PDB file of C-alpha atoms and ligand atoms in Angstrom:
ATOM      1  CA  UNK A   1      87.920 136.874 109.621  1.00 84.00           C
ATOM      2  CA  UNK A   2      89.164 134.131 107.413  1.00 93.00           C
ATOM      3  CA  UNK A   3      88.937 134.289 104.015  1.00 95.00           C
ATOM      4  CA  UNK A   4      87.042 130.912 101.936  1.00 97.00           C
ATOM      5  CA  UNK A   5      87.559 129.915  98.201  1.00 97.00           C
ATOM      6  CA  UNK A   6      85.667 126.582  97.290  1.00 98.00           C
ATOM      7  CA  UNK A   7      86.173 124.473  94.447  1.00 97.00           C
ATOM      8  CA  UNK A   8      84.012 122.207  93.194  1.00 97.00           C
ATOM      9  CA  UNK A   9      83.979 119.472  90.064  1.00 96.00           C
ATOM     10  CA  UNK A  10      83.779 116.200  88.932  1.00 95.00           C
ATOM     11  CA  UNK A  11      86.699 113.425  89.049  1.00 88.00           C
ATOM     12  CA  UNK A  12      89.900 114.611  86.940  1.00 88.00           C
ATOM     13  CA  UNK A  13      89.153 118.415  86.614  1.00 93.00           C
ATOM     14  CA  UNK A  14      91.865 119.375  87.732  1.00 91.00           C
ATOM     15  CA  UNK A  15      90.876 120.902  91.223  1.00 93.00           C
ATOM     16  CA  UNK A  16      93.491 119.633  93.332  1.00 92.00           C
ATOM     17  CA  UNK A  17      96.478 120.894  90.881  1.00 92.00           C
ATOM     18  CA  UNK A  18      94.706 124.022  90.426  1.00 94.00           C
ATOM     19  CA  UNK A  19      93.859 124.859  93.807  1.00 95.00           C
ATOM     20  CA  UNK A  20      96.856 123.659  95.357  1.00 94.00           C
ATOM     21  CA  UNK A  21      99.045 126.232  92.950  1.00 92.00           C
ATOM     22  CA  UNK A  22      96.509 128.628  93.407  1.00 92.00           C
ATOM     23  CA  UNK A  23      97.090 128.111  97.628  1.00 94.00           C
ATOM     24  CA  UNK A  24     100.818 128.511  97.356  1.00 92.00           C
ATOM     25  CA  UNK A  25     100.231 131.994  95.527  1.00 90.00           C
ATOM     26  CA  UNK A  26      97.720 133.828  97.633  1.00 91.00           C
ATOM     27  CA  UNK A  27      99.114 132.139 100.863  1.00 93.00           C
ATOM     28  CA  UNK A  28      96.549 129.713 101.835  1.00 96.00           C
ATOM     29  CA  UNK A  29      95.728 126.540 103.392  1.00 97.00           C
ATOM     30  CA  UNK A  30      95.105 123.812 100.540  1.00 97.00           C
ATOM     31  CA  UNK A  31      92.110 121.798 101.685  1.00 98.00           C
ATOM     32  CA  UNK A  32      91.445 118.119 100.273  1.00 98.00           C
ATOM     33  CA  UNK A  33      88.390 116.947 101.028  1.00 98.00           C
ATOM     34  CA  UNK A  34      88.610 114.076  98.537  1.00 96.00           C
ATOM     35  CA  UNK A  35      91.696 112.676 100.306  1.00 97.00           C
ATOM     36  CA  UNK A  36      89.770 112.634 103.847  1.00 98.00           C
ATOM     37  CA  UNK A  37      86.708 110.892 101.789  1.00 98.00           C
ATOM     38  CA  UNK A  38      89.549 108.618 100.636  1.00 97.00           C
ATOM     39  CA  UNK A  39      91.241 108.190 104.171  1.00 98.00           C
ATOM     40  CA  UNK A  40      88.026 106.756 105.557  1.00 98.00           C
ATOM     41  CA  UNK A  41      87.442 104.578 102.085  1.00 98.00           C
ATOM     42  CA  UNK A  42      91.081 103.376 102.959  1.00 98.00           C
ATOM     43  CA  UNK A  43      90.206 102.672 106.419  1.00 97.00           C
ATOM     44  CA  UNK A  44      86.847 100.726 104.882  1.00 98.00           C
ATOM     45  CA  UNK A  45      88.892  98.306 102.659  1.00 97.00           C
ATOM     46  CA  UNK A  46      91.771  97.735 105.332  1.00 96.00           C
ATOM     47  CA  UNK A  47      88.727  96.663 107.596  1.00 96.00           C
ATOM     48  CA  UNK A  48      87.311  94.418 104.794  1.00 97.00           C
ATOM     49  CA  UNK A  49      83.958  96.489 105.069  1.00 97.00           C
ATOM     50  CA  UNK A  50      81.876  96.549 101.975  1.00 95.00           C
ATOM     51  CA  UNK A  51      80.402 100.243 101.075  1.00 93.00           C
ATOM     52  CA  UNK A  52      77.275  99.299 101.944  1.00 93.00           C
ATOM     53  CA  UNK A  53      77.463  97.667 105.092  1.00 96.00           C
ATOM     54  CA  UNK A  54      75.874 100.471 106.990  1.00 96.00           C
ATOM     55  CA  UNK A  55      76.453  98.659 110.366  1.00 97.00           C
ATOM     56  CA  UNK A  56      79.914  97.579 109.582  1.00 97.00           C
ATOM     57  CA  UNK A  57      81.272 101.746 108.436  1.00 97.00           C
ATOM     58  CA  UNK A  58      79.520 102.912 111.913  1.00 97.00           C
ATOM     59  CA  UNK A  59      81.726 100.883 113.827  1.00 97.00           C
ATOM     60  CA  UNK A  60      84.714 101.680 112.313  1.00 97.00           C
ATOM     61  CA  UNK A  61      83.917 105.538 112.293  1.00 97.00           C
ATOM     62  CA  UNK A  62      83.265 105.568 115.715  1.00 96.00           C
ATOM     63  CA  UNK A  63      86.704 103.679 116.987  1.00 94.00           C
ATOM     64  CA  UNK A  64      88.096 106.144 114.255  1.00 96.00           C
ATOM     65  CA  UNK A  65      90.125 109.467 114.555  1.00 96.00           C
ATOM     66  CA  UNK A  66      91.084 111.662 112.561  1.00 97.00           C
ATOM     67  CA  UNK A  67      93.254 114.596 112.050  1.00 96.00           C
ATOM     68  CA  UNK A  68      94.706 117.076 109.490  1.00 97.00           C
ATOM     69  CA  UNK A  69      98.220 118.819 109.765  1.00 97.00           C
ATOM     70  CA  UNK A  70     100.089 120.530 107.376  1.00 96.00           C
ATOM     71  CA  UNK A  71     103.706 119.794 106.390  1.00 95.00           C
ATOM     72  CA  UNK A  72     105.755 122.262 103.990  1.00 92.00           C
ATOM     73  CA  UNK A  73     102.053 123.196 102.767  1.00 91.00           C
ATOM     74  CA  UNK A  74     101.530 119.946 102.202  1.00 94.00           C
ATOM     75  CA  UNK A  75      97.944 117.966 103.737  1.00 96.00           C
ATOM     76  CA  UNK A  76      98.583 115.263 105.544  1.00 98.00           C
ATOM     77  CA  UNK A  77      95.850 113.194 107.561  1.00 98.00           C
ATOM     78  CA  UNK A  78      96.832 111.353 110.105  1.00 98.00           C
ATOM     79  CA  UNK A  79      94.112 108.159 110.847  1.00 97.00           C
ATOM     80  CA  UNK A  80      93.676 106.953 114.078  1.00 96.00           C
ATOM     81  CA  UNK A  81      97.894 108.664 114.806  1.00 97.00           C
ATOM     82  CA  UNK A  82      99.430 107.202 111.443  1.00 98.00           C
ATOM     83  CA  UNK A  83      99.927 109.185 108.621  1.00 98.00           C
ATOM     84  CA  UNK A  84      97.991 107.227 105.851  1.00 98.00           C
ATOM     85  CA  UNK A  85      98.461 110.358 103.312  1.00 97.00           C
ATOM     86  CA  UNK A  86     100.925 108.279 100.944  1.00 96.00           C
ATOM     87  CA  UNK A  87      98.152 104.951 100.333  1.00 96.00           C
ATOM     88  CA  UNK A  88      95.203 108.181  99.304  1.00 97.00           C
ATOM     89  CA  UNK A  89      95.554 108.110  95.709  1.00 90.00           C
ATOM     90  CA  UNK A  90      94.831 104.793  94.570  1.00 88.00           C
ATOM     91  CA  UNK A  91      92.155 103.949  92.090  1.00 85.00           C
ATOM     92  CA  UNK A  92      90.664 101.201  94.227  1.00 92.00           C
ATOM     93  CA  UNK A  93      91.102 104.142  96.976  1.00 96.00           C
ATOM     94  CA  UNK A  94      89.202 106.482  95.259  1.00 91.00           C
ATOM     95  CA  UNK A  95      86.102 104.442  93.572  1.00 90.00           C
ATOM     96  CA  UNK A  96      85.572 103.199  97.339  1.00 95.00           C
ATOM     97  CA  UNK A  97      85.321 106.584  98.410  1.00 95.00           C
ATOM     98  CA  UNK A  98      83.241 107.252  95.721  1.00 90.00           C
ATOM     99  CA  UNK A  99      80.397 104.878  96.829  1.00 92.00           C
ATOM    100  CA  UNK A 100      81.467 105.216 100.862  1.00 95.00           C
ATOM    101  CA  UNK A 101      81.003 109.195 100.559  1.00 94.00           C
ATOM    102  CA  UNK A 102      77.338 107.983 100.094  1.00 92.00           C
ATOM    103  CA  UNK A 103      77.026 107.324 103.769  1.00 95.00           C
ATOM    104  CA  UNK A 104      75.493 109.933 105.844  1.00 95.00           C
ATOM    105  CA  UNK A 105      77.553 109.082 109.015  1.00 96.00           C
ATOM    106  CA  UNK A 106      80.411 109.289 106.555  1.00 97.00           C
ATOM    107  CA  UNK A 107      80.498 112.903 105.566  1.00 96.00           C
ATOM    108  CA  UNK A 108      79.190 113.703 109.307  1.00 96.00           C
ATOM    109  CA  UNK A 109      82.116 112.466 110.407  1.00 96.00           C
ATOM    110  CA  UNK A 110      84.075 115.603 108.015  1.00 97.00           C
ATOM    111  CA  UNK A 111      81.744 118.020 107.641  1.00 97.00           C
ATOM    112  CA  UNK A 112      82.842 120.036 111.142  1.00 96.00           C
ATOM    113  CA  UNK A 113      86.507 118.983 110.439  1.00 96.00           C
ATOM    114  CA  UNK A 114      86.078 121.179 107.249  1.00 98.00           C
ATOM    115  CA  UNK A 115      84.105 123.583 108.725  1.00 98.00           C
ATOM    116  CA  UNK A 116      87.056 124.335 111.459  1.00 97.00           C
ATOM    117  CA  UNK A 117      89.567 124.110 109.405  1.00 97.00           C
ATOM    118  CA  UNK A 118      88.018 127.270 107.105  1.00 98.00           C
ATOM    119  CA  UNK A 119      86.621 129.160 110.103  1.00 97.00           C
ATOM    120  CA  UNK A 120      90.176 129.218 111.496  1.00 97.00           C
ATOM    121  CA  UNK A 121      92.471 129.486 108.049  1.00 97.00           C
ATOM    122  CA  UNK A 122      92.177 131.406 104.739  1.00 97.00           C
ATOM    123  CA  UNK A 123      91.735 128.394 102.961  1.00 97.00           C
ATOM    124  CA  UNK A 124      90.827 126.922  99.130  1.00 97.00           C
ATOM    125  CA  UNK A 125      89.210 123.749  99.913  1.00 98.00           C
ATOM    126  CA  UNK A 126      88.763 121.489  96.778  1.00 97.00           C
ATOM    127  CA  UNK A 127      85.299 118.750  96.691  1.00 96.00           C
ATOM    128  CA  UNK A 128      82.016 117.958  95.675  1.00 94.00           C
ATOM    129  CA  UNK A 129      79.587 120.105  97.918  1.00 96.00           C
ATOM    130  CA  UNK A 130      82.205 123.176  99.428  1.00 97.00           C
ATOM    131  CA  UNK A 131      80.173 125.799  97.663  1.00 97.00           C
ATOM    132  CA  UNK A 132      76.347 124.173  97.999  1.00 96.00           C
ATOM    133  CA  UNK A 133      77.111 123.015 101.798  1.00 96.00           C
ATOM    134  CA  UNK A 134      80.241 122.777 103.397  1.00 97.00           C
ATOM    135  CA  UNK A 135      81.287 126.824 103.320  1.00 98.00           C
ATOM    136  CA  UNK A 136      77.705 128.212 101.983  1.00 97.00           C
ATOM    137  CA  UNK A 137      78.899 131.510 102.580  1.00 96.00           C
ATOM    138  CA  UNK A 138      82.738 131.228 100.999  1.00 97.00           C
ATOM    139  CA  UNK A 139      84.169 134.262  99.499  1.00 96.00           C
ATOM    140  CA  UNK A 140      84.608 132.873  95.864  1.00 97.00           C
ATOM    141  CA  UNK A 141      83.166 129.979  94.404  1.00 97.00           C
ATOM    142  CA  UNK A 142      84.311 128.071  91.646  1.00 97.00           C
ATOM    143  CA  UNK A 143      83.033 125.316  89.647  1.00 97.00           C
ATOM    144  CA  UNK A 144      85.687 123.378  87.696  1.00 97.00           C
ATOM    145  CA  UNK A 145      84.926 121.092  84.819  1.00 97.00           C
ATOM    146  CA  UNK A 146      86.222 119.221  81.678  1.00 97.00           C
ATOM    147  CA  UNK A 147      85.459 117.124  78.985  1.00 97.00           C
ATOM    148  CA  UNK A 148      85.300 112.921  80.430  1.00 97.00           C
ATOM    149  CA  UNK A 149      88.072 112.880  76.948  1.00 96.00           C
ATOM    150  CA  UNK A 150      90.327 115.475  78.814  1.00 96.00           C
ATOM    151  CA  UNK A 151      90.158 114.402  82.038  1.00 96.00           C
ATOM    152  CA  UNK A 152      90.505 110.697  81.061  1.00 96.00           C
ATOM    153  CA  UNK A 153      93.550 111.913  79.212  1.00 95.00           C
ATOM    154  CA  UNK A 154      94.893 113.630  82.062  1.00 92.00           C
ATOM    155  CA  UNK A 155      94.314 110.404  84.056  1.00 91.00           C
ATOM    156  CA  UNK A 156      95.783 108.451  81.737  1.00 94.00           C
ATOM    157  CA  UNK A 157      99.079 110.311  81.733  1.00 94.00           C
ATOM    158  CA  UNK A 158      99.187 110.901  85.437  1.00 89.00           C
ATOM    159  CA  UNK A 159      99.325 107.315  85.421  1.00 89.00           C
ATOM    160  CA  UNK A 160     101.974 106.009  82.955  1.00 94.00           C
ATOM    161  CA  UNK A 161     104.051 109.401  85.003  1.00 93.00           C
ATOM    162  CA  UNK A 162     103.964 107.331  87.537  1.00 89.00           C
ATOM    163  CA  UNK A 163     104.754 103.810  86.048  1.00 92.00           C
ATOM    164  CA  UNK A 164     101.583 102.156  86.440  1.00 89.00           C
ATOM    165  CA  UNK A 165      98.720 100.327  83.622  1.00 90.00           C
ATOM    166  CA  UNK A 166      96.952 102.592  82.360  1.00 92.00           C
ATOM    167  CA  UNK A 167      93.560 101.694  79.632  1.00 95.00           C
ATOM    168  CA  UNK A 168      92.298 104.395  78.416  1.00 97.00           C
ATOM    169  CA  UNK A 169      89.071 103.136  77.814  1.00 97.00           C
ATOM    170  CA  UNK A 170      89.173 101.614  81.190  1.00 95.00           C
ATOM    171  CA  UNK A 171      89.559 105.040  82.553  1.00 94.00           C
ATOM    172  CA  UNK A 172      87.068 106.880  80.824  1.00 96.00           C
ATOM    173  CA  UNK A 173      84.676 104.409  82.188  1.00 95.00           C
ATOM    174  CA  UNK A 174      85.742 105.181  85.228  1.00 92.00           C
ATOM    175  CA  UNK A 175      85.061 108.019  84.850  1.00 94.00           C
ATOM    176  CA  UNK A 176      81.722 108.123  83.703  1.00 95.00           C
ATOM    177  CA  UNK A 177      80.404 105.901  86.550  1.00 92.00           C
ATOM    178  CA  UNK A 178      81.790 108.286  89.305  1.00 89.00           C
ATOM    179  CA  UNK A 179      80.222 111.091  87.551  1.00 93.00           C
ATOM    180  CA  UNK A 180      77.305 109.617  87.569  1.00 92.00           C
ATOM    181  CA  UNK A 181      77.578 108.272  91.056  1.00 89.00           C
ATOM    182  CA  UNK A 182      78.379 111.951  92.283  1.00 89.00           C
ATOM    183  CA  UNK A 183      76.219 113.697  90.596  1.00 93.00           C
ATOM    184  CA  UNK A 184      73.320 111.414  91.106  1.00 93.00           C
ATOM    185  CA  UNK A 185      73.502 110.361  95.144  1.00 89.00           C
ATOM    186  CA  UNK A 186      70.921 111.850  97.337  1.00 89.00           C
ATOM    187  CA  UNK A 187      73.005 113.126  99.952  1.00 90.00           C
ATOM    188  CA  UNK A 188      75.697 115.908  99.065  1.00 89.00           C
ATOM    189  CA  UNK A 189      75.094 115.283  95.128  1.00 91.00           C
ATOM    190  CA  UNK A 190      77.873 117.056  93.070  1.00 93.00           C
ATOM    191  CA  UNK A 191      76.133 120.255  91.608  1.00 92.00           C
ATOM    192  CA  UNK A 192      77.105 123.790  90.197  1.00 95.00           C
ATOM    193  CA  UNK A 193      76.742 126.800  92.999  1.00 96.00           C
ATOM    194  CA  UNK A 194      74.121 129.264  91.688  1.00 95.00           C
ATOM    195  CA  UNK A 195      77.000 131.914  92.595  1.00 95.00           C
ATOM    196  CA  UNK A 196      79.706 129.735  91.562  1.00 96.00           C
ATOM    197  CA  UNK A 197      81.876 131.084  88.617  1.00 95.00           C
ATOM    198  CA  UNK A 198      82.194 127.999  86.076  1.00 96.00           C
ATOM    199  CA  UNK A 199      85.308 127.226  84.613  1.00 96.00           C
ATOM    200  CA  UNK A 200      85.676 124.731  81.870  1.00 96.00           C
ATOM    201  CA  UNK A 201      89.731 123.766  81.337  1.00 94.00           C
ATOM    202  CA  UNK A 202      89.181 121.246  78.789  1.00 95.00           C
ATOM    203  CA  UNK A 203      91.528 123.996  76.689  1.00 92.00           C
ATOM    204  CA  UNK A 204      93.227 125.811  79.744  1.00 94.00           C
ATOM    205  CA  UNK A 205      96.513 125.753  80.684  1.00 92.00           C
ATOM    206  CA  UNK A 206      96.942 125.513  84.321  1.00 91.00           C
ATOM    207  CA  UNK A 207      98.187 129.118  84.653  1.00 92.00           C
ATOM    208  CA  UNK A 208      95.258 130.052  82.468  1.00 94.00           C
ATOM    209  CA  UNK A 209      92.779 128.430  85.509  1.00 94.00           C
ATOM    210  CA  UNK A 210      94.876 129.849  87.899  1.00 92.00           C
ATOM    211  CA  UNK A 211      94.752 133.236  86.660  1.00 92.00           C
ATOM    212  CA  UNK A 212      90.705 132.860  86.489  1.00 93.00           C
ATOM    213  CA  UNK A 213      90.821 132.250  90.426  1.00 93.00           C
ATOM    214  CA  UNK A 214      92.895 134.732  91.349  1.00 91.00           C
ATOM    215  CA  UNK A 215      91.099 137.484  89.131  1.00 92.00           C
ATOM    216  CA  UNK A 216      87.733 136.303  91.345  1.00 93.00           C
ATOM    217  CA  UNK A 217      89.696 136.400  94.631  1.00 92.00           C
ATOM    218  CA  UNK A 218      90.566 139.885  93.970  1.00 91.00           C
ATOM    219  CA  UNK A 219      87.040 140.738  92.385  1.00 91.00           C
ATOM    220  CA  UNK A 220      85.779 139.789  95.659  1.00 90.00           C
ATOM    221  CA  UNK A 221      88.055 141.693  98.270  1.00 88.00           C
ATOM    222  CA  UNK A 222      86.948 144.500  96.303  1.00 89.00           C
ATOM    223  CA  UNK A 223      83.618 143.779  97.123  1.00 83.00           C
ATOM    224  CA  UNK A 224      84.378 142.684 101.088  1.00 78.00           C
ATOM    225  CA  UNK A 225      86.180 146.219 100.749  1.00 72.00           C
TER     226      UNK A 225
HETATM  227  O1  CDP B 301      90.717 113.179  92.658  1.00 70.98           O
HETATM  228  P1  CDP B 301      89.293 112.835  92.329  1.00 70.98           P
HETATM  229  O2  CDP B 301      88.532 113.999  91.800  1.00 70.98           O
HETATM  230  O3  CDP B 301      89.141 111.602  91.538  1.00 70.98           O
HETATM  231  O4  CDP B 301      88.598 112.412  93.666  1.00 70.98           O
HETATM  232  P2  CDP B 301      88.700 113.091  95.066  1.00 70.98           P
HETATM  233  O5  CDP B 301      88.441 114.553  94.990  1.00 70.98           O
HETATM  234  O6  CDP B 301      89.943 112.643  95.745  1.00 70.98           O
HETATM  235  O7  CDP B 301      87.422 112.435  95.815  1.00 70.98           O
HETATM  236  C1  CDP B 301      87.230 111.043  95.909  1.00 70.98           C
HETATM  237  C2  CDP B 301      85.730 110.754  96.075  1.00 70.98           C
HETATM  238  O8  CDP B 301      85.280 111.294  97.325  1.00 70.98           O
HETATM  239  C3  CDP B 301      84.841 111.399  95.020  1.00 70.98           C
HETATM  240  O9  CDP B 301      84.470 110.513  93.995  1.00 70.98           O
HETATM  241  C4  CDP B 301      83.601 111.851  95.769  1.00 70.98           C
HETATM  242  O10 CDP B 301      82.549 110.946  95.641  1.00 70.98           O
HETATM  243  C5  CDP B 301      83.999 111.875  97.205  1.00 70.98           C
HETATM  244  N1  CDP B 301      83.991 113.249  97.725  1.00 70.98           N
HETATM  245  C6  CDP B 301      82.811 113.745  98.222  1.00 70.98           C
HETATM  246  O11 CDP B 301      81.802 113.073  98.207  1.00 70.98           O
HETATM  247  N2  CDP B 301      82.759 115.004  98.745  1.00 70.98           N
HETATM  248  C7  CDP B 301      83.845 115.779  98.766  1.00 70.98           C
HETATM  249  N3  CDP B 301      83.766 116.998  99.315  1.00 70.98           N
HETATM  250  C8  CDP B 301      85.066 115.317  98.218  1.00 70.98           C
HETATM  251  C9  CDP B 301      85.098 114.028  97.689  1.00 70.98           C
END
């Protein structure tokens, strides 16, 4: 049986870093649910359909495919054959999947995707609603959080890193809204497990988180025996 470690949190936690390091260590799949969110949100705006054009996302899910392989470790979804991985991490990518991931038909269209993918992998798989919904019954739940001044930092800096604009006010904004937009949505609202363990890294190194996680991994194959 395959072993499940979900990670949930809101917008710059730091889930992907964490849980992709944390992946590498114990030998698992990294699962990015955000980026397939985002692949369909980049599909959206290459189709010039607004987020809520009902109508308009059906008929581009349903002429839509969509795969995950892995390469080196590395996610990489391939949309309707081409590998659109590279165009995910856009801001304009990301507050579009923020409002498509809304959509009911939407997060149909993942939620067996992720389901297969965990059933058949030992995987940490990195969202909104893996512990409340997508794996109920995963091994080890974590909820990942951080102040909206750290993560905006962290943003910020991932940013400039990569040579773009940056405002930090801008961001924290940003951030704020999608918070509120995640946590606030009626379908798959971002929320903590009830068995979740909560980590705040607002003052955590990234070893520090990673340590965390793999201390609760091992807590639990004590437990699975
Ligand atoms: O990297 P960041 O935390 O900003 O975002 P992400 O994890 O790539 O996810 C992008 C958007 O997809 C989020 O704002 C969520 O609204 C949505 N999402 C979701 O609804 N459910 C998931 N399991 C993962 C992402």
């Amino acid at each position: 049986m395959s072993f499940n470690i979900a990670i949930d949190g809101p917008a710059g936690a730091g889930k992907s870093t964490i849980a992709r390091a944390a992946a590498r260590n114990l030998g698992f799949l990294y699962v990015d649910t955000g980026a397939m969110y985002r692949a369909i949100a980049f599909s959206l705006i290459r189709s010039g359909v607004e987020p809520e054009d009902e109508a308009g996302i059906e008929k581009v899910l349903e002429s839509m495919t969509i795969r995950i392989v892995y390469s080196d470790g590395e996610q990489q979804i391939l949309l309707n054959g081409e590998n659109v991985t590279a165009f995910l991490r856009d801001e304009a990518v990301g507050n579009m999947a923020s409002r498509s991931a809304s959509n009911p038909k939407v997060r149909e269209k993942l939620l067996q995707l992720q389901r297969d993918l965990a059933k058949e992998n030992d995987v940490i798989m990195d969202g909104r609603d893996i512990g409340t919904f997508v794996l109920p019954d995963a091994d080890v739940k974590v909820y990942l959080t951080a102040s909206v001044e750290e993560r905006a930092k962290r943003r910020y800096l991932e940013l400039i890193e990569k040579g773009q604009d940056a405002d930090m006010e801008k961001i924290k904004e940003d951030i704020r809204t999608r918070d509120t937009q995640d946590m606030n949505r009626s379908i798959a609202p971002l929320k903590q497990a009830k068995d979740a363990v909560v980590i705040d890294s607002s003052k955590l190194t990234i070893p520090e988180v990673m340590d965390r996680i793999v201390d609760a991994f091992q807590e639990s194959l004590k437990l699975k025996g």
